[in-house]
mmCIF file of C-alpha atoms in Angstrom:
data_model
loop_
_atom_site.group_PDB
_atom_site.id
_atom_site.type_symbol
_atom_site.label_atom_id
_atom_site.label_comp_id
_atom_site.label_asym_id
_atom_site.label_seq_id
_atom_site.Cartn_x
_atom_site.Cartn_y
_atom_site.Cartn_z
ATOM 1 C CA MET A 7 -14.070 -7.393 19.753
ATOM 2 C CA SER A 8 -17.559 -7.240 18.257
ATOM 3 C CA GLU A 9 -17.921 -11.027 18.763
ATOM 4 C CA THR A 10 -16.905 -10.621 22.390
ATOM 5 C CA LEU A 11 -19.447 -7.846 22.917
ATOM 6 C CA ASP A 12 -22.132 -9.931 21.230
ATOM 7 C CA ALA A 13 -21.356 -12.770 23.630
ATOM 8 C CA VAL A 14 -21.611 -10.395 26.592
ATOM 9 C CA VAL A 15 -25.009 -9.162 25.348
ATOM 10 C CA LYS A 16 -26.204 -12.736 24.935
ATOM 11 C CA ASP A 17 -25.175 -13.440 28.512
ATOM 12 C CA GLY A 18 -27.565 -10.742 29.655
ATOM 13 C CA VAL A 19 -25.250 -7.743 29.949
ATOM 14 C CA ASP A 20 -26.387 -4.633 28.117
ATOM 15 C CA THR A 21 -23.058 -3.114 27.001
ATOM 16 C CA LYS A 22 -24.634 0.211 26.056
ATOM 17 C CA LYS A 23 -26.281 0.513 29.457
ATOM 18 C CA LEU A 24 -23.031 -0.517 31.150
ATOM 19 C CA ALA A 25 -21.105 2.157 29.229
ATOM 20 C CA GLN A 26 -23.682 4.779 30.216
ATOM 21 C CA GLN A 27 -23.376 3.774 33.871
ATOM 22 C CA LEU A 28 -19.587 4.004 33.727
ATOM 23 C CA LEU A 29 -19.698 7.424 32.079
ATOM 24 C CA ALA A 30 -22.248 8.695 34.574
ATOM 25 C CA GLN A 31 -20.150 7.449 37.492
ATOM 26 C CA ALA A 32 -16.970 8.959 36.040
ATOM 27 C CA LYS A 33 -18.731 12.274 35.537
ATOM 28 C CA ALA A 34 -20.085 12.234 39.092
ATOM 29 C CA GLU A 35 -16.591 11.587 40.450
ATOM 30 C CA GLY A 36 -14.993 14.190 38.198
ATOM 31 C CA ILE A 37 -12.990 11.627 36.196
ATOM 32 C CA ASP A 38 -12.069 12.554 32.637
ATOM 33 C CA LEU A 39 -12.699 10.142 29.785
ATOM 34 C CA LEU A 40 -9.171 10.394 28.393
ATOM 35 C CA GLY A 41 -5.736 11.141 29.786
ATOM 36 C CA PRO A 42 -3.775 9.680 32.729
ATOM 37 C CA GLY A 43 -6.191 8.408 35.346
ATOM 38 C CA GLY A 44 -9.082 8.803 32.908
ATOM 39 C CA LEU A 45 -11.929 6.334 32.506
ATOM 40 C CA LEU A 46 -10.431 4.619 29.456
ATOM 41 C CA ASN A 47 -7.042 4.437 31.154
ATOM 42 C CA GLN A 48 -8.580 2.770 34.216
ATOM 43 C CA LEU A 49 -10.652 0.370 32.108
ATOM 44 C CA THR A 50 -7.578 -0.620 30.104
ATOM 45 C CA LYS A 51 -5.639 -1.167 33.316
ATOM 46 C CA THR A 52 -8.439 -3.309 34.758
ATOM 47 C CA VAL A 53 -8.846 -5.416 31.596
ATOM 48 C CA LEU A 54 -5.087 -6.040 31.249
ATOM 49 C CA GLU A 55 -4.622 -6.891 34.940
ATOM 50 C CA THR A 56 -7.659 -9.207 34.895
ATOM 51 C CA ALA A 57 -6.289 -11.001 31.842
ATOM 52 C CA LEU A 58 -2.855 -11.313 33.450
ATOM 53 C CA GLU A 59 -4.381 -12.742 36.626
ATOM 54 C CA ALA A 60 -6.290 -15.277 34.510
ATOM 55 C CA GLU A 61 -3.025 -16.263 32.815
ATOM 56 C CA MET A 62 -1.356 -16.693 36.210
ATOM 57 C CA THR A 63 -4.243 -18.846 37.444
ATOM 58 C CA GLU A 64 -3.832 -21.102 34.422
ATOM 59 C CA HIS A 65 -0.065 -21.200 35.001
ATOM 60 C CA VAL A 66 -0.072 -22.155 38.687
ATOM 61 C CA GLY A 67 -3.229 -24.242 38.478
ATOM 62 C CA TYR A 68 -5.349 -22.611 41.174
ATOM 63 C CA GLU A 69 -7.357 -19.445 41.843
ATOM 64 C CA LYS A 70 -5.983 -16.533 43.839
ATOM 65 C CA HIS A 71 -6.229 -17.164 47.658
ATOM 66 C CA ASP A 72 -7.274 -20.774 47.004
ATOM 67 C CA PRO A 73 -5.845 -23.086 49.754
ATOM 68 C CA ALA A 74 -5.344 -25.727 47.066
ATOM 69 C CA GLY A 75 -2.203 -23.911 46.066
ATOM 70 C CA ARG A 76 -0.357 -24.684 49.280
ATOM 71 C CA GLY A 77 2.530 -27.049 48.885
ATOM 72 C CA THR A 78 2.366 -27.110 45.086
ATOM 73 C CA GLY A 79 5.951 -25.963 44.709
ATOM 74 C CA ASN A 80 5.044 -22.756 42.911
ATOM 75 C CA SER A 81 2.772 -20.005 44.138
ATOM 76 C CA ARG A 82 1.881 -16.395 43.531
ATOM 77 C CA ASN A 83 4.504 -13.914 44.678
ATOM 78 C CA GLY A 84 2.813 -10.503 44.579
ATOM 79 C CA THR A 85 3.054 -8.115 41.630
ATOM 80 C CA ARG A 86 5.436 -5.697 40.039
ATOM 81 C CA SER A 87 4.423 -2.428 38.400
ATOM 82 C CA LYS A 88 5.281 -1.494 34.817
ATOM 83 C CA THR A 89 4.058 1.139 32.377
ATOM 84 C CA VAL A 90 3.009 0.119 28.891
ATOM 85 C CA VAL A 91 2.291 2.478 26.003
ATOM 86 C CA THR A 92 -1.128 1.882 24.503
ATOM 87 C CA GLU A 93 -3.278 3.543 21.830
ATOM 88 C CA ILE A 94 -4.806 5.755 24.545
ATOM 89 C CA GLY A 95 -1.490 6.675 26.186
ATOM 90 C CA PRO A 96 0.662 5.219 28.998
ATOM 91 C CA VAL A 97 -1.056 2.815 31.362
ATOM 92 C CA GLU A 98 0.512 1.601 34.606
ATOM 93 C CA ILE A 99 -0.330 -2.030 35.357
ATOM 94 C CA ASP A 100 0.500 -4.528 38.105
ATOM 95 C CA VAL A 101 1.914 -7.746 36.648
ATOM 96 C CA PRO A 102 1.580 -10.860 38.851
ATOM 97 C CA ARG A 103 4.702 -12.847 39.714
ATOM 98 C CA ASP A 104 5.325 -16.436 40.862
ATOM 99 C CA THR A 105 7.949 -17.790 43.220
ATOM 100 C CA SER A 106 9.726 -19.840 40.546
ATOM 101 C CA SER A 107 9.802 -16.915 38.086
ATOM 102 C CA SER A 108 8.507 -19.279 35.383
ATOM 103 C CA PHE A 109 5.407 -17.243 34.516
ATOM 104 C CA GLU A 110 5.545 -16.019 30.895
ATOM 105 C CA PRO A 111 2.566 -13.723 30.295
ATOM 106 C CA LYS A 112 1.198 -13.529 26.763
ATOM 107 C CA ILE A 113 -1.049 -10.468 26.675
ATOM 108 C CA VAL A 114 1.781 -8.235 27.965
ATOM 109 C CA LYS A 115 5.031 -10.145 27.614
ATOM 110 C CA LYS A 116 8.073 -9.739 29.791
ATOM 111 C CA ARG A 117 10.040 -6.605 28.913
ATOM 112 C CA GLN A 118 7.250 -5.544 26.547
ATOM 113 C CA ARG A 119 6.672 -1.796 26.864
ATOM 114 C CA ARG A 120 4.224 -1.245 23.987
ATOM 115 C CA LEU A 121 1.011 -2.984 23.002
ATOM 116 C CA SER A 122 0.938 -4.129 19.378
ATOM 117 C CA GLY A 123 -1.528 -1.419 18.366
ATOM 118 C CA VAL A 124 1.140 1.220 19.077
ATOM 119 C CA ASP A 125 3.450 -0.378 16.510
ATOM 120 C CA GLU A 126 0.688 -0.226 13.923
ATOM 121 C CA ILE A 127 0.154 3.482 14.684
ATOM 122 C CA VAL A 128 3.880 4.129 14.180
ATOM 123 C CA LEU A 129 3.897 2.223 10.872
ATOM 124 C CA SER A 130 0.755 4.064 9.718
ATOM 125 C CA LEU A 131 2.252 7.474 10.524
ATOM 126 C CA THR A 132 5.514 6.518 8.775
ATOM 127 C CA ALA A 133 3.528 5.400 5.727
ATOM 128 C CA LYS A 134 2.110 8.922 5.561
ATOM 129 C CA GLY A 135 5.634 10.284 5.269
ATOM 130 C CA LEU A 136 6.300 11.430 8.847
ATOM 131 C CA THR A 137 9.929 11.303 9.990
ATOM 132 C CA THR A 138 10.987 9.472 13.163
ATOM 133 C CA GLY A 139 11.180 12.811 14.993
ATOM 134 C CA GLU A 140 7.693 13.810 13.855
ATOM 135 C CA VAL A 141 6.231 10.446 14.915
ATOM 136 C CA SER A 142 7.897 10.799 18.327
ATOM 137 C CA ALA A 143 6.520 14.331 18.698
ATOM 138 C CA HIS A 144 3.054 13.118 17.647
ATOM 139 C CA PHE A 145 2.972 10.586 20.492
ATOM 140 C CA ALA A 146 4.129 13.186 22.986
ATOM 141 C CA GLU A 147 1.478 15.658 21.851
ATOM 142 C CA ILE A 148 -1.509 13.360 21.330
ATOM 143 C CA TYR A 149 -0.926 10.504 23.756
ATOM 144 C CA GLY A 150 1.181 12.234 26.369
ATOM 145 C CA THR A 151 3.794 9.499 26.251
ATOM 146 C CA SER A 152 7.399 9.232 25.214
ATOM 147 C CA VAL A 153 8.303 7.135 22.176
ATOM 148 C CA SER A 154 11.890 7.944 21.271
ATOM 149 C CA LYS A 155 13.166 8.343 17.706
ATOM 150 C CA ASP A 156 15.285 5.220 18.227
ATOM 151 C CA THR A 157 12.171 3.256 19.226
ATOM 152 C CA VAL A 158 10.329 4.481 16.120
ATOM 153 C CA SER A 159 13.289 3.407 13.981
ATOM 154 C CA THR A 160 13.333 0.022 15.681
ATOM 155 C CA ILE A 161 9.612 -0.486 14.986
ATOM 156 C CA THR A 162 9.892 0.482 11.317
ATOM 157 C CA GLU A 163 13.040 -1.630 10.861
ATOM 158 C CA LYS A 164 10.952 -4.703 11.737
ATOM 159 C CA VAL A 165 9.207 -4.422 8.370
ATOM 160 C CA VAL A 166 12.461 -4.604 6.376
ATOM 161 C CA ALA A 167 12.567 -8.415 6.506
ATOM 162 C CA GLU A 168 8.849 -8.454 5.649
ATOM 163 C CA MET A 169 9.560 -6.124 2.707
ATOM 164 C CA VAL A 170 12.362 -8.363 1.422
ATOM 165 C CA ASP A 171 10.060 -11.397 1.544
ATOM 166 C CA TRP A 172 7.326 -9.429 -0.225
ATOM 167 C CA CYS A 173 9.722 -8.295 -2.972
ATOM 168 C CA HIS A 174 10.812 -11.904 -3.617
ATOM 169 C CA ARG A 175 7.481 -13.696 -3.275
ATOM 170 C CA PRO A 176 6.301 -16.009 -6.090
ATOM 171 C CA LEU A 177 3.962 -14.352 -8.589
ATOM 172 C CA ASP A 178 1.080 -15.474 -10.796
ATOM 173 C CA ARG A 179 1.967 -17.267 -13.976
ATOM 174 C CA VAL A 180 -0.102 -14.977 -16.250
ATOM 175 C CA TYR A 181 -1.091 -11.323 -15.982
ATOM 176 C CA PRO A 182 -3.533 -9.935 -18.552
ATOM 177 C CA VAL A 183 -2.079 -6.430 -18.045
ATOM 178 C CA LEU A 184 1.093 -4.996 -16.515
ATOM 179 C CA PHE A 185 1.527 -1.286 -15.826
ATOM 180 C CA ILE A 186 5.143 -0.182 -15.728
ATOM 181 C CA ASP A 187 6.055 3.141 -14.148
ATOM 182 C CA ALA A 188 8.698 4.952 -12.115
ATOM 183 C CA ILE A 189 8.469 7.487 -9.316
ATOM 184 C CA HIS A 190 11.336 9.847 -8.648
ATOM 185 C CA VAL A 191 12.426 10.508 -5.069
ATOM 186 C CA LYS A 192 15.182 12.618 -3.526
ATOM 187 C CA ILE A 193 17.870 10.560 -1.757
ATOM 188 C CA ARG A 194 20.806 12.001 0.130
ATOM 189 C CA ASP A 195 23.905 10.070 -0.948
ATOM 190 C CA GLY A 196 26.688 12.566 -0.287
ATOM 191 C CA GLN A 197 24.378 15.103 -1.830
ATOM 192 C CA VAL A 198 20.628 15.108 -2.483
ATOM 193 C CA ALA A 199 19.814 13.744 -5.950
ATOM 194 C CA ASN A 200 16.756 12.465 -7.788
ATOM 195 C CA ARG A 201 16.584 8.671 -8.008
ATOM 196 C CA PRO A 202 13.930 6.547 -9.720
ATOM 197 C CA ILE A 203 11.920 3.958 -7.807
ATOM 198 C CA TYR A 204 10.533 1.425 -10.297
ATOM 199 C CA VAL A 205 7.002 0.165 -9.742
ATOM 200 C CA VAL A 206 5.225 -2.661 -11.571
ATOM 201 C CA ILE A 207 1.480 -3.176 -11.123
ATOM 202 C CA GLY A 208 -0.262 -6.241 -12.499
ATOM 203 C CA VAL A 209 -3.922 -6.943 -13.115
ATOM 204 C CA THR A 210 -4.531 -10.571 -12.206
ATOM 205 C CA THR A 211 -6.910 -12.986 -13.883
ATOM 206 C CA ALA A 212 -9.114 -12.561 -10.796
ATOM 207 C CA GLY A 213 -9.421 -8.835 -11.520
ATOM 208 C CA GLU A 214 -7.169 -7.689 -8.675
ATOM 209 C CA ARG A 215 -4.453 -5.063 -8.653
ATOM 210 C CA ASP A 216 -1.199 -6.756 -7.646
ATOM 211 C CA ILE A 217 1.788 -4.542 -6.848
ATOM 212 C CA LEU A 218 4.620 -6.821 -7.920
ATOM 213 C CA GLY A 219 7.496 -4.960 -6.342
ATOM 214 C CA LEU A 220 9.585 -1.840 -5.799
ATOM 215 C CA TRP A 221 13.110 -1.355 -7.149
ATOM 216 C CA ALA A 222 15.537 1.518 -6.576
ATOM 217 C CA GLY A 223 17.443 2.637 -9.682
ATOM 218 C CA ASP A 224 20.887 4.131 -9.617
ATOM 219 C CA GLY A 225 20.345 7.100 -11.927
ATOM 220 C CA GLY A 226 17.906 8.270 -14.574
ATOM 221 C CA GLU A 227 15.102 5.961 -15.626
ATOM 222 C CA GLY A 228 16.496 3.590 -18.250
ATOM 223 C CA ALA A 229 15.412 0.606 -20.386
ATOM 224 C CA LYS A 230 18.504 -1.360 -19.319
ATOM 225 C CA PHE A 231 17.451 -1.333 -15.674
ATOM 226 C CA TRP A 232 13.893 -2.155 -16.672
ATOM 227 C CA LEU A 233 15.208 -5.262 -18.443
ATOM 228 C CA GLN A 234 16.716 -6.417 -15.147
ATOM 229 C CA VAL A 235 13.405 -5.771 -13.322
ATOM 230 C CA LEU A 236 11.301 -7.610 -15.894
ATOM 231 C CA THR A 237 13.741 -10.536 -15.992
ATOM 232 C CA GLU A 238 13.421 -10.798 -12.198
ATOM 233 C CA LEU A 239 9.611 -10.896 -12.544
ATOM 234 C CA LYS A 240 9.931 -13.726 -15.051
ATOM 235 C CA ASN A 241 12.218 -15.604 -12.658
ATOM 236 C CA ARG A 242 9.594 -15.149 -9.931
ATOM 237 C CA GLY A 243 7.050 -17.017 -12.044
ATOM 238 C CA VAL A 244 5.518 -14.561 -14.530
ATOM 239 C CA ALA A 245 5.570 -16.675 -17.708
ATOM 240 C CA ASP A 246 3.253 -14.543 -19.849
ATOM 241 C CA VAL A 247 1.902 -11.003 -20.054
ATOM 242 C CA CYS A 248 -0.740 -10.124 -22.593
ATOM 243 C CA ILE A 249 -0.434 -6.325 -22.582
ATOM 244 C CA ALA A 250 2.277 -4.163 -21.028
ATOM 245 C CA VAL A 251 1.293 -0.505 -20.569
ATOM 246 C CA CYS A 252 4.179 1.930 -20.217
ATOM 247 C CA ASP A 253 5.330 5.451 -21.043
ATOM 248 C CA GLY A 254 7.326 6.312 -24.154
ATOM 249 C CA LEU A 255 10.767 5.514 -22.681
ATOM 250 C CA LYS A 256 13.210 4.726 -25.481
ATOM 251 C CA GLY A 257 14.166 1.049 -25.592
ATOM 252 C CA LEU A 258 11.493 -0.089 -23.122
ATOM 253 C CA PRO A 259 9.280 -1.895 -25.711
ATOM 254 C CA GLU A 260 12.327 -3.881 -26.844
ATOM 255 C CA ALA A 261 13.164 -4.738 -23.215
ATOM 256 C CA ILE A 262 9.604 -5.974 -22.618
ATOM 257 C CA ASN A 263 9.589 -8.150 -25.746
ATOM 258 C CA THR A 264 13.008 -9.564 -24.873
ATOM 259 C CA VAL A 265 11.460 -11.002 -21.690
ATOM 260 C CA TRP A 266 7.971 -11.835 -23.064
ATOM 261 C CA GLU A 267 8.091 -11.964 -26.831
ATOM 262 C CA ARG A 268 4.294 -12.268 -27.322
ATOM 263 C CA THR A 269 3.463 -9.256 -25.138
ATOM 264 C CA ILE A 270 1.789 -6.316 -26.865
ATOM 265 C CA VAL A 271 3.362 -3.063 -25.748
ATOM 266 C CA GLN A 272 0.860 -0.252 -25.292
ATOM 267 C CA THR A 273 1.758 3.380 -24.700
ATOM 268 C CA CYS A 274 -0.072 4.639 -21.631
ATOM 269 C CA VAL A 275 -2.748 7.012 -22.832
ATOM 270 C CA ILE A 276 -2.626 8.947 -19.565
ATOM 271 C CA HIS A 277 1.121 9.485 -19.879
ATOM 272 C CA LEU A 278 0.607 10.585 -23.470
ATOM 273 C CA LEU A 279 -2.021 13.129 -22.420
ATOM 274 C CA ARG A 280 0.102 14.423 -19.549
ATOM 275 C CA ASN A 281 3.153 14.832 -21.760
ATOM 276 C CA SER A 282 0.980 16.694 -24.260
ATOM 277 C CA PHE A 283 -0.172 19.170 -21.645
ATOM 278 C CA ARG A 284 3.428 19.947 -20.695
ATOM 279 C CA TYR A 285 3.815 21.707 -24.032
ATOM 280 C CA ALA A 286 0.513 23.590 -23.776
ATOM 281 C CA GLY A 287 -0.585 26.614 -21.832
ATOM 282 C CA ARG A 288 -2.878 25.821 -18.900
ATOM 283 C CA GLN A 289 -5.638 27.931 -20.450
ATOM 284 C CA HIS A 290 -5.837 25.433 -23.334
ATOM 285 C CA TRP A 291 -5.833 22.193 -21.332
ATOM 286 C CA ALA A 292 -9.603 21.738 -21.088
ATOM 287 C CA GLU A 293 -10.224 22.420 -24.796
ATOM 288 C CA MET A 294 -7.275 20.301 -25.867
ATOM 289 C CA SER A 295 -8.444 17.403 -23.676
ATOM 290 C CA LYS A 296 -11.852 17.592 -25.324
ATOM 291 C CA ASP A 297 -10.258 17.538 -28.801
ATOM 292 C CA LEU A 298 -7.997 14.575 -27.965
ATOM 293 C CA LYS A 299 -10.718 12.388 -26.477
ATOM 294 C CA PRO A 300 -12.149 11.409 -29.927
ATOM 295 C CA VAL A 301 -8.654 10.177 -30.853
ATOM 296 C CA TYR A 302 -8.226 7.614 -28.055
ATOM 297 C CA THR A 303 -11.926 6.646 -28.005
ATOM 298 C CA ALA A 304 -12.116 6.092 -31.793
ATOM 299 C CA PRO A 305 -13.550 2.751 -32.958
ATOM 300 C CA SER A 306 -10.581 2.057 -35.280
ATOM 301 C CA GLU A 307 -7.099 3.237 -36.194
ATOM 302 C CA ALA A 308 -8.364 4.872 -39.384
ATOM 303 C CA ALA A 309 -10.946 6.849 -37.434
ATOM 304 C CA ALA A 310 -8.346 7.778 -34.815
ATOM 305 C CA ARG A 311 -5.934 8.997 -37.505
ATOM 306 C CA GLU A 312 -8.696 11.126 -39.011
ATOM 307 C CA ARG A 313 -9.598 12.634 -35.628
ATOM 308 C CA PHE A 314 -5.924 13.292 -34.905
ATOM 309 C CA GLY A 315 -5.608 15.005 -38.289
ATOM 310 C CA GLU A 316 -8.331 17.398 -37.178
ATOM 311 C CA PHE A 317 -6.517 17.952 -33.889
ATOM 312 C CA ALA A 318 -3.204 18.630 -35.707
ATOM 313 C CA THR A 319 -4.887 21.131 -38.029
ATOM 314 C CA LYS A 320 -6.331 23.032 -35.093
ATOM 315 C CA TRP A 321 -3.358 22.929 -32.683
ATOM 316 C CA GLY A 322 -0.314 22.072 -34.786
ATOM 317 C CA GLY A 323 0.529 25.685 -35.613
ATOM 318 C CA ARG A 324 0.528 26.699 -31.936
ATOM 319 C CA TYR A 325 1.939 23.494 -30.443
ATOM 320 C CA PRO A 326 3.911 21.510 -33.058
ATOM 321 C CA ALA A 327 5.749 19.544 -30.347
ATOM 322 C CA ILE A 328 2.461 17.882 -29.294
ATOM 323 C CA VAL A 329 1.759 16.719 -32.836
ATOM 324 C CA LYS A 330 5.296 15.327 -33.064
ATOM 325 C CA LEU A 331 4.886 13.600 -29.671
ATOM 326 C CA TRP A 332 1.777 11.724 -30.824
ATOM 327 C CA ASN A 333 3.264 10.817 -34.210
ATOM 328 C CA ASN A 334 6.351 9.360 -32.516
ATOM 329 C CA ALA A 335 4.212 7.329 -30.100
ATOM 330 C CA TRP A 336 1.624 6.251 -32.658
ATOM 331 C CA THR A 337 3.014 2.714 -33.223
ATOM 332 C CA GLU A 338 2.711 1.881 -29.507
ATOM 333 C CA PHE A 339 -0.584 3.778 -29.184
ATOM 334 C CA VAL A 340 -2.622 2.126 -31.930
ATOM 335 C CA PRO A 341 -2.796 -1.433 -30.471
ATOM 336 C CA PHE A 342 -5.180 0.025 -27.918
ATOM 337 C CA LEU A 343 -7.696 0.718 -30.720
ATOM 338 C CA ASP A 344 -7.978 -2.936 -31.735
ATOM 339 C CA TYR A 345 -9.228 -4.126 -28.362
ATOM 340 C CA ASP A 346 -12.712 -4.865 -27.175
ATOM 341 C CA VAL A 347 -14.277 -2.013 -25.211
ATOM 342 C CA GLU A 348 -13.974 -4.078 -22.006
ATOM 343 C CA ILE A 349 -10.209 -4.448 -22.493
ATOM 344 C CA ARG A 350 -9.895 -0.741 -23.213
ATOM 345 C CA ARG A 351 -11.736 -0.031 -19.974
ATOM 346 C CA ILE A 352 -9.240 -2.091 -17.961
ATOM 347 C CA ILE A 353 -6.242 -0.433 -19.616
ATOM 348 C CA CYS A 354 -7.732 2.998 -19.000
ATOM 349 C CA SER A 355 -8.838 2.199 -15.412
ATOM 350 C CA THR A 356 -6.423 4.770 -14.105
ATOM 351 C CA ASN A 357 -8.127 5.289 -10.747
ATOM 352 C CA ALA A 358 -6.272 2.370 -9.173
ATOM 353 C CA ILE A 359 -2.931 3.574 -10.554
ATOM 354 C CA GLU A 360 -3.532 7.222 -9.765
ATOM 355 C CA SER A 361 -4.675 6.530 -6.226
ATOM 356 C CA LEU A 362 -1.562 4.442 -5.611
ATOM 357 C CA ASN A 363 0.756 7.041 -7.135
ATOM 358 C CA ALA A 364 -1.008 9.792 -5.191
ATOM 359 C CA ARG A 365 -0.367 7.932 -1.917
ATOM 360 C CA TYR A 366 3.264 7.372 -2.884
ATOM 361 C CA ARG A 367 3.800 11.020 -3.846
ATOM 362 C CA ARG A 368 2.082 12.284 -0.713
ATOM 363 C CA ALA A 369 4.479 10.282 1.467
ATOM 364 C CA ILE A 370 7.446 11.445 -0.631
ATOM 365 C CA ARG A 371 6.441 15.127 -0.411
ATOM 366 C CA ALA A 372 5.962 14.867 3.349
ATOM 367 C CA ARG A 373 9.527 13.620 3.764
ATOM 368 C CA GLY A 374 11.187 15.936 1.242
ATOM 369 C CA HIS A 375 14.176 13.635 0.878
ATOM 370 C CA PHE A 376 15.406 10.323 2.316
ATOM 371 C CA PRO A 377 18.735 9.587 4.004
ATOM 372 C CA SER A 378 19.215 6.339 2.115
ATOM 373 C CA GLU A 379 17.838 4.119 -0.633
ATOM 374 C CA GLN A 380 16.486 1.609 1.883
ATOM 375 C CA SER A 381 14.716 4.392 3.761
ATOM 376 C CA ALA A 382 12.893 5.417 0.579
ATOM 377 C CA LEU A 383 11.948 1.823 -0.257
ATOM 378 C CA LYS A 384 10.760 1.219 3.302
ATOM 379 C CA CYS A 385 8.510 4.280 3.213
ATOM 380 C CA LEU A 386 6.934 3.273 -0.106
ATOM 381 C CA TYR A 387 6.537 -0.318 1.084
ATOM 382 C CA LEU A 388 4.721 0.916 4.185
ATOM 383 C CA VAL A 389 2.367 2.855 1.904
ATOM 384 C CA THR A 390 1.787 -0.322 -0.108
ATOM 385 C CA ARG A 391 1.284 -2.298 3.089
ATOM 386 C CA SER A 392 -1.276 0.188 4.380
ATOM 387 C CA LEU A 393 -3.402 -0.322 1.249
ATOM 388 C CA ASP A 394 -3.837 -4.013 1.993
ATOM 389 C CA PRO A 395 -3.669 -5.286 5.611
ATOM 390 C CA THR A 396 -2.888 -8.813 4.337
ATOM 391 C CA GLY A 397 0.486 -7.510 3.155
ATOM 392 C CA ARG A 398 -0.002 -8.704 -0.401
ATOM 393 C CA GLY A 399 -0.558 -5.262 -1.855
ATOM 394 C CA ARG A 400 -3.692 -6.426 -3.663
ATOM 395 C CA ALA A 401 -7.054 -4.756 -4.200
ATOM 396 C CA ARG A 402 -9.935 -5.037 -6.629
ATOM 397 C CA TRP A 403 -9.120 -3.414 -9.968
ATOM 398 C CA ALA A 404 -12.541 -3.168 -11.609
ATOM 399 C CA MET A 405 -16.082 -3.849 -10.439
ATOM 400 C CA ARG A 406 -17.188 -5.427 -13.733
ATOM 401 C CA TRP A 407 -14.304 -7.856 -14.216
ATOM 402 C CA LYS A 408 -16.074 -10.872 -15.778
ATOM 403 C CA PRO A 409 -16.861 -9.157 -19.133
ATOM 404 C CA ALA A 410 -13.211 -8.049 -19.330
ATOM 405 C CA LEU A 411 -11.991 -11.556 -18.485
ATOM 406 C CA ASN A 412 -14.135 -12.970 -21.298
ATOM 407 C CA ALA A 413 -12.758 -10.370 -23.716
ATOM 408 C CA PHE A 414 -9.150 -11.201 -22.722
ATOM 409 C CA ALA A 415 -9.821 -14.948 -23.053
ATOM 410 C CA ILE A 416 -11.147 -14.493 -26.592
ATOM 411 C CA THR A 417 -8.555 -11.942 -27.720
ATOM 412 C CA PHE A 418 -5.628 -13.901 -26.215
ATOM 413 C CA GLU A 419 -7.015 -17.371 -26.764
ATOM 414 C CA GLY A 420 -5.223 -20.142 -24.918
ATOM 415 C CA ARG A 421 -3.189 -17.725 -22.754
ATOM 416 C CA ILE A 422 -5.717 -16.683 -20.111
ATOM 417 C CA HIS A 423 -6.812 -19.056 -17.351
ATOM 418 C CA PRO A 424 -9.190 -17.818 -14.612
ATOM 419 C CA THR A 425 -7.066 -19.467 -11.900
ATOM 420 C CA GLY A 426 -3.943 -17.610 -13.058
ATOM 421 C CA ASN A 427 -2.035 -20.909 -13.546
#
């Protein structure tokens, strides 16, 4: 659109001045900017009808009212009215016809009742967790047009095939880091029950966040199901993972190393901190967080053990479960301390994970529960899709990626290639 406007300006038309003239004329004639019969409605109608007339001219081979069209075997045959739903509401347009009924318009196709932007609005609202009824009510309230619940369902169902392709697409050969997590959603299957949706996020050798897929579990989060997920990722092309970051789920480290035997399993520091706070009173969270920071920022394991000893002395009497939690997770926590500071920064770059999880949880909370497993997956996929218009689910992970890439290449010599192959 901006290129088109630039071209118009170059041709000597001042678009700002033109807009001011249109607004002034509309105001003088008492025409509203929005709503049925409003200025934007009329402009949209004019633009669409002009484009359709241009398409008809190209189709029949002559301009409207041009005598050259006589005897050609096909000619214009008036118009027919139809109403299309647009981003500004319903717009009634006159679509040209030809005598042979061979005209196939492109800008507003035959039997098309919505412009493509409306579908994107529906998908965006669904990604925010709105139900089909709420999306339908939104259009009625904001745009003054009727988009039935069945139409909303039809629009969102179109992305199911896209979601299947996305979930089975080939992946990079090597990921420096994988983050493994699960989100629990409520699904009504006879009765409403919590079900895990498994999420795997990779950091590519180009420094991008790559959401590798979404999987619906059939019960509580378990290492056995994770083994199936990770095996699928390997079958989709992931030959090597340097570091896998996960929570303290029993059996998960073994499942990871069954698929990628050289992968270092790292307990997620954020999960460890969160689980610690579950045992502590809220009034102690800030002080406890301050006392734990020297543990996970220590320069070595020995220094971390010493700092944790100080923490245990101070808090162990009040919260012994927290001390036990850290001791049990220590084996999977300590690899983190051997890494270069740049690698630590990537592993602890939780903003990308937290922003993604926050979007997922916001959509889940808005819905309350889902009628089916596919409905839950579709909603979360739409959230993923909204984060990256290309549909790949990718975004930059860290601004300073090159130092981290160098650190990974040295630490995992021979396994990291900048191209990802």
